[in-house]
Coordinates of C-alpha atoms and ligand atoms in Angstrom, one line a residue:
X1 CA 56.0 -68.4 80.5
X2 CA 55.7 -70.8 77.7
X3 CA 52.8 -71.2 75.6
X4 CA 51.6 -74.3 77.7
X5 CA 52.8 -74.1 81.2
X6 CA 55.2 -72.9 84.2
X7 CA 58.7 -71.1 82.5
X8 CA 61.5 -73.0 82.0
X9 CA 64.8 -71.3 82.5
X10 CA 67.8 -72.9 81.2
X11 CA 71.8 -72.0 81.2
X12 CA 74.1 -72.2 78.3
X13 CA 77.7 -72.3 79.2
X14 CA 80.9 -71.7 77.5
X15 CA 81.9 -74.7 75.4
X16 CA 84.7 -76.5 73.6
X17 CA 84.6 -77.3 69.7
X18 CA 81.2 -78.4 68.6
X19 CA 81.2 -81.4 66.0
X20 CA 78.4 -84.3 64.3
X21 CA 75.9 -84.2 62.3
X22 CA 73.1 -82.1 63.3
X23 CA 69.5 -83.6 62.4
X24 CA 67.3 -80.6 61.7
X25 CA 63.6 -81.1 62.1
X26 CA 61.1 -80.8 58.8
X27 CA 60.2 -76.9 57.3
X28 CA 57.5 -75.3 59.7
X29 CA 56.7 -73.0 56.5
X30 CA 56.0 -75.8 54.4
X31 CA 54.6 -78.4 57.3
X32 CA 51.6 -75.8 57.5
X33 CA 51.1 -75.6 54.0
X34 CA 51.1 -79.2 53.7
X35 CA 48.7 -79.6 56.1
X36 CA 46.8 -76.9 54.8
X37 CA 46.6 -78.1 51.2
X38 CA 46.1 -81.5 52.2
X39 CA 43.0 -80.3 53.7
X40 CA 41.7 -78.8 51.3
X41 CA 41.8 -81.3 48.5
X42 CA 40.2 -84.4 47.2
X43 CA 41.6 -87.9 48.1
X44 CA 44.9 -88.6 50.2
X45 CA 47.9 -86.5 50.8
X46 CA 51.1 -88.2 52.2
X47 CA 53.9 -86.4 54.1
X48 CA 56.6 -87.3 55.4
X49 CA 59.3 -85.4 57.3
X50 CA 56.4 -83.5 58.9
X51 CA 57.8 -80.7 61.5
X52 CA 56.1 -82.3 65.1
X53 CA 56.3 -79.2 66.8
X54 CA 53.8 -77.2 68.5
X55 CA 53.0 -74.9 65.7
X56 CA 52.1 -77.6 62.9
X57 CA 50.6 -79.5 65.5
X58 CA 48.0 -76.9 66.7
X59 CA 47.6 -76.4 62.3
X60 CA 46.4 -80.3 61.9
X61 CA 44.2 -79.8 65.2
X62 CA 42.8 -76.5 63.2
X63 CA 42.1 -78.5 60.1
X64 CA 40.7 -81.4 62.1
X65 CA 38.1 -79.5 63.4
X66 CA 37.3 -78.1 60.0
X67 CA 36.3 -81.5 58.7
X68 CA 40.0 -83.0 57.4
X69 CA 40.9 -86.7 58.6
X70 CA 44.4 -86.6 59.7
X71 CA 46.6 -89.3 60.9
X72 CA 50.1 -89.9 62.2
X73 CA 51.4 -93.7 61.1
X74 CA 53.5 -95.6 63.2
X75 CA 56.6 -95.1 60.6
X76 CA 56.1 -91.5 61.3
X77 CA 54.4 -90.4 58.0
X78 CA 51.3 -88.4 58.1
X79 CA 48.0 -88.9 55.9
X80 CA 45.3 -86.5 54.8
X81 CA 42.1 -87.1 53.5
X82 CA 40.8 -83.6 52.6
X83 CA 37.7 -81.8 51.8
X84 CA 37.9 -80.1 48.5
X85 CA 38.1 -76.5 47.6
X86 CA 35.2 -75.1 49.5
X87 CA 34.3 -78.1 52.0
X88 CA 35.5 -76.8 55.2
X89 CA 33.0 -77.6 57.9
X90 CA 32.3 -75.2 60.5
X91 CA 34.3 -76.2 63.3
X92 CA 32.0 -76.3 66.5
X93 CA 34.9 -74.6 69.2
X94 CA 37.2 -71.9 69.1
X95 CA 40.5 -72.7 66.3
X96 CA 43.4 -72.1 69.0
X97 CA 46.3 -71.7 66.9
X98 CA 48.9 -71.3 69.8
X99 CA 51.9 -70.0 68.9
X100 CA 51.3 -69.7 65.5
X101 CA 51.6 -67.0 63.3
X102 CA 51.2 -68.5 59.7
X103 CA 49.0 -71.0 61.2
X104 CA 46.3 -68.7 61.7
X105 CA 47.1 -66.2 59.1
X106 CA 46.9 -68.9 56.1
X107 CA 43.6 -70.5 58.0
X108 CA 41.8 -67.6 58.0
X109 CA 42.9 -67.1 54.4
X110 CA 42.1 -71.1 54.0
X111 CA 38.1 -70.4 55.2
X112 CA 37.4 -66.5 53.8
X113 CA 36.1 -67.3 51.2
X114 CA 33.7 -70.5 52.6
X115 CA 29.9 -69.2 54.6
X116 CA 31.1 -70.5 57.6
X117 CA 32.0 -68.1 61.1
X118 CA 35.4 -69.4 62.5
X119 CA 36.6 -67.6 66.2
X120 CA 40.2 -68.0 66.1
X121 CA 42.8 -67.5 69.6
X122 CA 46.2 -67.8 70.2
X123 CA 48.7 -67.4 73.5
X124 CA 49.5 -64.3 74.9
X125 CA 52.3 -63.6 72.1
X126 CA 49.8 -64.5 69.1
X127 CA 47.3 -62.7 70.9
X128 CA 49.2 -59.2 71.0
X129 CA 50.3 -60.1 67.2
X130 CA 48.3 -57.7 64.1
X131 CA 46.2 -59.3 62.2
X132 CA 44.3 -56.3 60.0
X133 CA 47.3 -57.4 57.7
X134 CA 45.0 -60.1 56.6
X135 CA 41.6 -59.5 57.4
X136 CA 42.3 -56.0 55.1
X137 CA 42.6 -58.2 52.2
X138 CA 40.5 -61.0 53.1
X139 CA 37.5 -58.4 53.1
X140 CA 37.9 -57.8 49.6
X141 CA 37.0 -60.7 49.2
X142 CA 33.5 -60.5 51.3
X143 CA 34.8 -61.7 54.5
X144 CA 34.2 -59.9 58.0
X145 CA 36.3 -60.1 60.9
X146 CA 35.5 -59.0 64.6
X147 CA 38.5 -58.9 67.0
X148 CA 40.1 -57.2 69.6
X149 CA 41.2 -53.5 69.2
X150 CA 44.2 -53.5 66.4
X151 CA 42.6 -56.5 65.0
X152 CA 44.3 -58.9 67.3
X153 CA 42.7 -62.2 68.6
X154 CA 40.4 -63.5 69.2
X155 CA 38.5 -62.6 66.1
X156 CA 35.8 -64.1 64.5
X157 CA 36.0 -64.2 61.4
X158 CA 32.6 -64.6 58.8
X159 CA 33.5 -66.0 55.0
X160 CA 32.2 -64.5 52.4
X161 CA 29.1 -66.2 50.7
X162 CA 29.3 -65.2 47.4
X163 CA 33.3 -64.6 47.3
X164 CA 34.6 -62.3 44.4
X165 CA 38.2 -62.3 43.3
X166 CA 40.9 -60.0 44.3
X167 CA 43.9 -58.0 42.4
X168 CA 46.0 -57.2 46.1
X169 CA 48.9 -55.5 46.3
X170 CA 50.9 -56.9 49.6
X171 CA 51.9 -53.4 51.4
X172 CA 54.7 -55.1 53.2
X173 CA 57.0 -58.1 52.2
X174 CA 54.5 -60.9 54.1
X175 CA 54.3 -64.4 52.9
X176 CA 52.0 -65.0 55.5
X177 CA 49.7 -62.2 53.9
X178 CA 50.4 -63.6 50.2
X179 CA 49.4 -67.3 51.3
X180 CA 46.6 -66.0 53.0
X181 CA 45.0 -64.0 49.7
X182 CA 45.9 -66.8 48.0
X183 CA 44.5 -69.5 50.0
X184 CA 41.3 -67.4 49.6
X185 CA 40.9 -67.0 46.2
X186 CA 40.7 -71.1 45.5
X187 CA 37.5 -70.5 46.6
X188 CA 36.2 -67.8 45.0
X189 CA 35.7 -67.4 40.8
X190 CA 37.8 -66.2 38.3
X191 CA 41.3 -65.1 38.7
X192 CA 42.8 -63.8 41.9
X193 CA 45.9 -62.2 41.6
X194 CA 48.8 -60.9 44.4
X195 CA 51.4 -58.4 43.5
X196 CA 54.6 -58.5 45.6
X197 CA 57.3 -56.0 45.8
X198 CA 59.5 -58.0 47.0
X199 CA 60.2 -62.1 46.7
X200 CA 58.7 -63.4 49.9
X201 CA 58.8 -67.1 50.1
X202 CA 57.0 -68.4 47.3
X203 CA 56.2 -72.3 48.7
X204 CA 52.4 -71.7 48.9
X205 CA 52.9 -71.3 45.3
X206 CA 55.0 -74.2 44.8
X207 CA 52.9 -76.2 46.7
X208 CA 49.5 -74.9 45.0
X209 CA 51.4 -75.6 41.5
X210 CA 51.8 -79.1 42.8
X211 CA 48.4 -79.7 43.9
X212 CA 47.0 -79.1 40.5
X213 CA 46.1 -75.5 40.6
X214 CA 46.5 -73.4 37.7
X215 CA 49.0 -70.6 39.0
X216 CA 51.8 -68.4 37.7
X217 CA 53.9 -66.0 38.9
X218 CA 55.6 -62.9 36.5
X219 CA 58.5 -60.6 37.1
X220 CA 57.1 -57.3 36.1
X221 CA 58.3 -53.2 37.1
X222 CA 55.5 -53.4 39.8
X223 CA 57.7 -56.9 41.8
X224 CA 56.2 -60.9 41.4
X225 CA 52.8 -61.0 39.7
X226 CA 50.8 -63.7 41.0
X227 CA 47.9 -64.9 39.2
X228 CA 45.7 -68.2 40.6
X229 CA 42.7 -69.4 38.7
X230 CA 40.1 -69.7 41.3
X231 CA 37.8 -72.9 42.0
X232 CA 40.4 -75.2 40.5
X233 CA 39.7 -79.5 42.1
X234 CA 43.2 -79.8 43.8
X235 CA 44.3 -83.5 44.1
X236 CA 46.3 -85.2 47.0
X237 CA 49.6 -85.3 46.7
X238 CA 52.9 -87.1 48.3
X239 CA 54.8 -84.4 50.2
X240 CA 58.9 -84.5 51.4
X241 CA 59.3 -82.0 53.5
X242 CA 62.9 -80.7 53.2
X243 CA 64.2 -79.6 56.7
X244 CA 64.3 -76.1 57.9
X245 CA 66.8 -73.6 57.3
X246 CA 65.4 -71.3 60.3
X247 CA 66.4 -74.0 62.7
X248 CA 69.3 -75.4 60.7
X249 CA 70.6 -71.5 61.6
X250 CA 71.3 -72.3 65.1
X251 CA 73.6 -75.1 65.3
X252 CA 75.2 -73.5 61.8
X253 CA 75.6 -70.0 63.7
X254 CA 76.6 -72.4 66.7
X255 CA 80.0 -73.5 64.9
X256 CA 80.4 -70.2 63.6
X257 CA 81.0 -68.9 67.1
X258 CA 83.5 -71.7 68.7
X259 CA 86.7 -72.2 67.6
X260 CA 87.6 -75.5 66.1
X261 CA 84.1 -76.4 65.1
X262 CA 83.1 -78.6 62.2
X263 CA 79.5 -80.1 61.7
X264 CA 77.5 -81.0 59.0
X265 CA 73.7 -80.8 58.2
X266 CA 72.2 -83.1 55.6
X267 CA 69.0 -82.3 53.8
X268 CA 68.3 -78.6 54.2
X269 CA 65.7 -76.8 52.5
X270 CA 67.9 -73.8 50.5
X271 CA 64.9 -72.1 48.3
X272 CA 66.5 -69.2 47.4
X273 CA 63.3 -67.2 48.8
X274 CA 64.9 -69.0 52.1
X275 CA 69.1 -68.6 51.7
X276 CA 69.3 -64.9 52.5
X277 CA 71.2 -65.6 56.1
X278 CA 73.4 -68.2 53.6
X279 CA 74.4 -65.9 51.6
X280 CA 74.9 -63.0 55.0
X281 CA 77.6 -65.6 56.6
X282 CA 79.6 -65.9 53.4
X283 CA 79.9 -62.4 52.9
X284 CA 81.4 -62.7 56.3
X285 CA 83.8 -65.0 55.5
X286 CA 82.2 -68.4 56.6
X287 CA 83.3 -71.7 55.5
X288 CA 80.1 -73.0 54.5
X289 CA 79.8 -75.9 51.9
X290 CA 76.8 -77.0 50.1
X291 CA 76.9 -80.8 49.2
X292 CA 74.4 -83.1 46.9
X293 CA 72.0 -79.7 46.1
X294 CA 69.1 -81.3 44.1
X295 CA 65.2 -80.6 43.8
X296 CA 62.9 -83.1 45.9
X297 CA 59.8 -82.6 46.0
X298 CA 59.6 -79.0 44.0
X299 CA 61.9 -77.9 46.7
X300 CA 65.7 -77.3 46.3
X301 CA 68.1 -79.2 49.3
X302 CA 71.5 -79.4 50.0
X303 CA 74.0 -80.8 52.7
X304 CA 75.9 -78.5 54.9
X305 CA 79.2 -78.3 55.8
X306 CA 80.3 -75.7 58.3
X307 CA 83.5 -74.9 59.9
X308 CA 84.8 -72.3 62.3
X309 CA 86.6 -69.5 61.1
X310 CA 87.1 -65.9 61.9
X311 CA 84.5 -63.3 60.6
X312 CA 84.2 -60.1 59.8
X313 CA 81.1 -57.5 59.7
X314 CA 79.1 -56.6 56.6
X315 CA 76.7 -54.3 55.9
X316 CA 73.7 -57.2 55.7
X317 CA 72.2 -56.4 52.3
X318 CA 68.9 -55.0 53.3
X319 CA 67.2 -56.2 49.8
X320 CA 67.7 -59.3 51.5
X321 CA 66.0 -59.1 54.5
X322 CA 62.8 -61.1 53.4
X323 CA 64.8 -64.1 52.7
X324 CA 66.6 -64.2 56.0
X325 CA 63.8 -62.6 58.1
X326 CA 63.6 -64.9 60.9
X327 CA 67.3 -65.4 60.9
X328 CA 68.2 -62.1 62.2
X329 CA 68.9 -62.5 65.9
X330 CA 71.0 -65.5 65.7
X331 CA 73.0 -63.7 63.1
X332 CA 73.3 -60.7 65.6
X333 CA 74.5 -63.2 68.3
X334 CA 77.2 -64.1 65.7
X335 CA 77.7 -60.2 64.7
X336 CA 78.4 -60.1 68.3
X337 CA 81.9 -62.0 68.0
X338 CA 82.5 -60.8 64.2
X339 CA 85.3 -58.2 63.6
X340 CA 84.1 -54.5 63.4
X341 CA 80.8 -54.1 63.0
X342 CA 77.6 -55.6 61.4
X343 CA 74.8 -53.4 60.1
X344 CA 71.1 -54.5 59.7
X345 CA 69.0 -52.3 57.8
X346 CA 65.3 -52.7 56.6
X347 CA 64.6 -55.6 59.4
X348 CA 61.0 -53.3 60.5
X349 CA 59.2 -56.6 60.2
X350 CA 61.1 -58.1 63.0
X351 CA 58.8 -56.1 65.1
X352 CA 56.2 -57.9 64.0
X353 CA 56.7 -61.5 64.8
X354 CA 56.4 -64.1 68.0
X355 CA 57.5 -61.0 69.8
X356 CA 59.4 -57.2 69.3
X357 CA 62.7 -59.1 68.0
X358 CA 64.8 -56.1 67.3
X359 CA 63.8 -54.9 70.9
X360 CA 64.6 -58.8 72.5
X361 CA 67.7 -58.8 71.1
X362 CA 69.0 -55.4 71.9
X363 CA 67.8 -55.9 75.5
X364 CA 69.6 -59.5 76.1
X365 CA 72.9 -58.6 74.0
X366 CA 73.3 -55.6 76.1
X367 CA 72.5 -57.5 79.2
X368 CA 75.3 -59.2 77.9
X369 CA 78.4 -56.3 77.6
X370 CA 77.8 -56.7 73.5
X371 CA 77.2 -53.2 72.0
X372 CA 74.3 -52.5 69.9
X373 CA 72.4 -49.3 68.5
X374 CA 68.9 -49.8 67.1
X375 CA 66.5 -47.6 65.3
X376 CA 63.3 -48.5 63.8
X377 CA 64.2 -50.8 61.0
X378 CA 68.0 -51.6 61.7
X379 CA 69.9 -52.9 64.5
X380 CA 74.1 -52.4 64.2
X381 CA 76.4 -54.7 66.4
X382 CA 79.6 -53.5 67.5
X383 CA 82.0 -57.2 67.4
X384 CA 84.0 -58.1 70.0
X385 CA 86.8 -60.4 71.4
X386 CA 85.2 -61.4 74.7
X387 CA 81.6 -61.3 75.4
X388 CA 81.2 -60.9 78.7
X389 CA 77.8 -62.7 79.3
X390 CA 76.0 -63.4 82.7
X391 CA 73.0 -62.0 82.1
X392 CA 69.4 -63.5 82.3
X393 CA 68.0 -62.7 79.0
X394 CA 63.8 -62.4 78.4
X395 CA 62.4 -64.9 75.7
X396 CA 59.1 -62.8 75.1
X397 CA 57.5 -66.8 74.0
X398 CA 59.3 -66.9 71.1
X399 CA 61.7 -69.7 70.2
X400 CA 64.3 -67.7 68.1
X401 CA 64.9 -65.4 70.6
X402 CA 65.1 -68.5 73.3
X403 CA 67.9 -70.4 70.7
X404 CA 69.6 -67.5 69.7
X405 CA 70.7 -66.3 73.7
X406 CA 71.3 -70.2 74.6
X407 CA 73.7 -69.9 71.3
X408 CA 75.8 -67.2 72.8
X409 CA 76.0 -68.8 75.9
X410 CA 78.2 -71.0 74.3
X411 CA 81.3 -68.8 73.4
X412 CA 80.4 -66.2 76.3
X413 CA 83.3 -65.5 79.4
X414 CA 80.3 -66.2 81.6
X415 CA 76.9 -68.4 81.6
X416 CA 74.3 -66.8 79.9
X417 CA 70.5 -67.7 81.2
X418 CA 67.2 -67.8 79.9
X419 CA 64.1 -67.0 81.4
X420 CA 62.1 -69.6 79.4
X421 CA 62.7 -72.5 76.8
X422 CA 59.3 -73.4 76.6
X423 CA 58.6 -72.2 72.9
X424 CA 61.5 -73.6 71.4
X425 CA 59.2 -76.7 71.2
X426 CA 57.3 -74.6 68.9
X427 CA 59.7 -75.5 65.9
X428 CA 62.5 -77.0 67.2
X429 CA 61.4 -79.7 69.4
X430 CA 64.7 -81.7 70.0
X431 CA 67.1 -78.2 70.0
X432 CA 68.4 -79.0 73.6
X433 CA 68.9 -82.3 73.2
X434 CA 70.6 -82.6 69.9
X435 CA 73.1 -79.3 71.1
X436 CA 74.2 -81.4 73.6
X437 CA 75.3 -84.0 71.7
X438 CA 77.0 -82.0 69.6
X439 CA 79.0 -80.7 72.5
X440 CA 77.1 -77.8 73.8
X441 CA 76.5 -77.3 77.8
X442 CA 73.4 -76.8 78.4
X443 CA 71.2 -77.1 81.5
X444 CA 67.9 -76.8 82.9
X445 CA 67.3 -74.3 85.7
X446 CA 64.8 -74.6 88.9
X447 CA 62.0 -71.9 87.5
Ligands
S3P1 C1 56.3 -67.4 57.3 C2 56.5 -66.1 56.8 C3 57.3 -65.1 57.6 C4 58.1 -65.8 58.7 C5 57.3 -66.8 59.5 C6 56.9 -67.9 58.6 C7 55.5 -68.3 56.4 O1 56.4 -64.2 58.2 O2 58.6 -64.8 59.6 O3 58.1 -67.4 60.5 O4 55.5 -69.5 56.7 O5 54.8 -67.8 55.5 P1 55.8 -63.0 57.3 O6 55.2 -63.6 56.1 O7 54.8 -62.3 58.2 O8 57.0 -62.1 57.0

């Protein structure tokens, strides 16, 4: 089922060459900080390029309900008249944050540290999701949470009333966790600080930097130091949001599979905390070009060029994996057509998101004749010449998985199904429609 209604199956068929210019919707990572941040600061934040999908959407409902005046303008920009550091208003119903993941994990970190009690939900996939990552360190700040066993919604959560500040140390590579610490400490005294092993995306502190709050990061033996002076007055701020590199994967990956393909992508968010699956394809061999990179907005962009071309298998550099995180099963539907084979280790965390993604893809690729082994943290794909497809394969609610299988579709001998697009709508709203017109066959099924 999708998140808000009856399932919708679709088909993907076997396609000619894919070609145009492939309009990729804003950053959901940096739409829900905006949005966030906006809310949480004094006078008027302006965005534009806001991602419409479900997931922000169900983030400016949360921050509604917590006191923030929100509103969409005709021309498509978004304005935000916030609350200040500490202002959040108790909201007087349940925050249901839908689908998402970093929604609720940066708005319980956003209101931890405020005496106000917050019950938060989710569908069924956000509902089954953990959530002790952040309530572990949002109780050192004072906060108490109540939720289901595991810590999974719905969980009420209590902020602290006198908030102290934390020294955490993330125990796995989580931006959601990092933001959420982070978030926190503006609201409580003195200096708050988050030690990372490992570079997870850094635009919460990009974005904080922006806002006005006094923040630094340092490389040190223990991994990214950051420090954030608490209590700081953060002032609104005019946003660009570049567009997303998780969704720009799928019509990239798209071209990558069939022959003769050649598309481009202006305006793509390439923070190196983001590149990882960038960097995966040309290792492979892909013809990728990157056009016009510059900075806007504190964020580096580029336009892409991709053509078709043969690949080959690589060992995916597992230091890596952070950066590229969310791009793993559309890269293992390309693995898939690669020559030899394509190993992914240190990918636990893809256990972890909208649903068990190693397990999703190794069920639907087999479905579909592809070989693939799997352990705990890795999954290795055996390339071949012709996939056979014809398979239904399960979406589990989660929009990667739902592109990725309605990507290999497209280069498959036979159809390949899915048992629901509803969550693509999450962050890719238009992802059927603008396929098509780049030359993919797709079609809706009757559920
Ligand atoms: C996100 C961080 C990642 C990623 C998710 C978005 C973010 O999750 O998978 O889609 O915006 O901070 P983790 O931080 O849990 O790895």
């Amino acid at each position: 089922m999708s998140s808000h209604g009856a399932p919708q199956p679709m088909i993907s068929r076997k396609c000619g060459a894919i070609s145009g210019v492939a309009e990729i919707p804003g950053d959901k990572s940096i739409s829900h900080r905006a949005l966030i941040l906006g809310a949480l600061s004094v006078g008027e934040t302006r965005v534009t390029g806001l991602l419409e999908g479900g997931d922000v959407l169900d983030t400016a409902k949360a921050m509604r309900a917590f006191g923030a005046e929100i509103n969409r303008m005709e021309d498509g920009e978004w304005r935000i008249f916030g609350v200040g550091v500490g202002g959040f208003a108790e909201p007087e119903d349940v925050i249901d944050c839908g689908n998402a993941g970093t929604g609720v994990r940066l708005i319980m970190g956003a209101m931890a540290t405020t005496d106000i009690a917050v019950t938060f939900t989710g569908d069924a996939s956000l509902r089954s999701r953990p959530m002790g990552r952040v309530t572990d360190p949002l109780a050192l700040f004072g906060a108490t949470a109540h939720g289901r066993s595991g810590g999974r919604l719905p969980l009420t959560m209590v902020g602290a009333q006198d908030p102290v500040p934390v020294r955490y140390t993330t125990p796995m590579p989580s931006a959601q966790v990092k933001s959420a610490v982070l978030l926190a400490g503006l609201n409580a005294p003195g200096e708050t600080v988050v030690i990372e092993a490992e570079a997870t995306r850094d635009h919460t502190e990009r974005m904080l930097a922006g806002f006005g709050a006094d923040i630094s990061t340092e490389i040190t033996d223990e991994g990214r130091v950051i420090t954030l002076k608490g209590q700081p007055e953060l002032t609104g701020q005019t946003i660009i949001v570049p567009r997303d590199p998780s969704s720009a994967a799928f019509p990239v990956v798209a071209a990558l599979l069939v022959e003769g393909s050649d598309i481009s992508l202006p305006n793509i968010g390439m923070n190196p905390t983001r590149a990882g699956l960038f960097e995966a394809l040309k290792l492979m061999g892909a013809d990728i070009t990157f056009l016009n990179e510059r900075l806007e907005g504190g964020e580096p962009v580029a336009d892409l060029r991709v053509k078709y071309g043969p690949l080959k298998g690589i060992t995916v550099p597992a230091e890596n994996a952070a950066s590229m995180i969310d791009e793993y099963p559309v890269l293992a539907v390309l693995a898939a057509t690669a020559s030899g084979i394509t190993h992914m280790p240190g990918i636990k965390e893809m256990r972890v998101k909208e649903c068990d993604r190693i397990d999703a893809m190794v069920q639907g690729l087999r479905a579909c004749g592809v070989q693939i082994d799997e352990t705990e943290d890795s999954m290795t794909i055996h390339g071949m010449d012709n996939i056979p497809g014809g398979a239904t394969c399960k979406t589990h609610l989660d929009h990667r998985i739902a592109m990725s299988f309605m990507c290999l579709g497209m280069v498959a001998e036979n159809p390949v199904k899915i048992d629901d697009a509803g969550a693509i709508e999450t962050s890719f709203p238009d992802f059927i429609p603008l396929m098509e017109t780049l030359g993919a066959k797709f079609a809706k099924l009757n559920g």
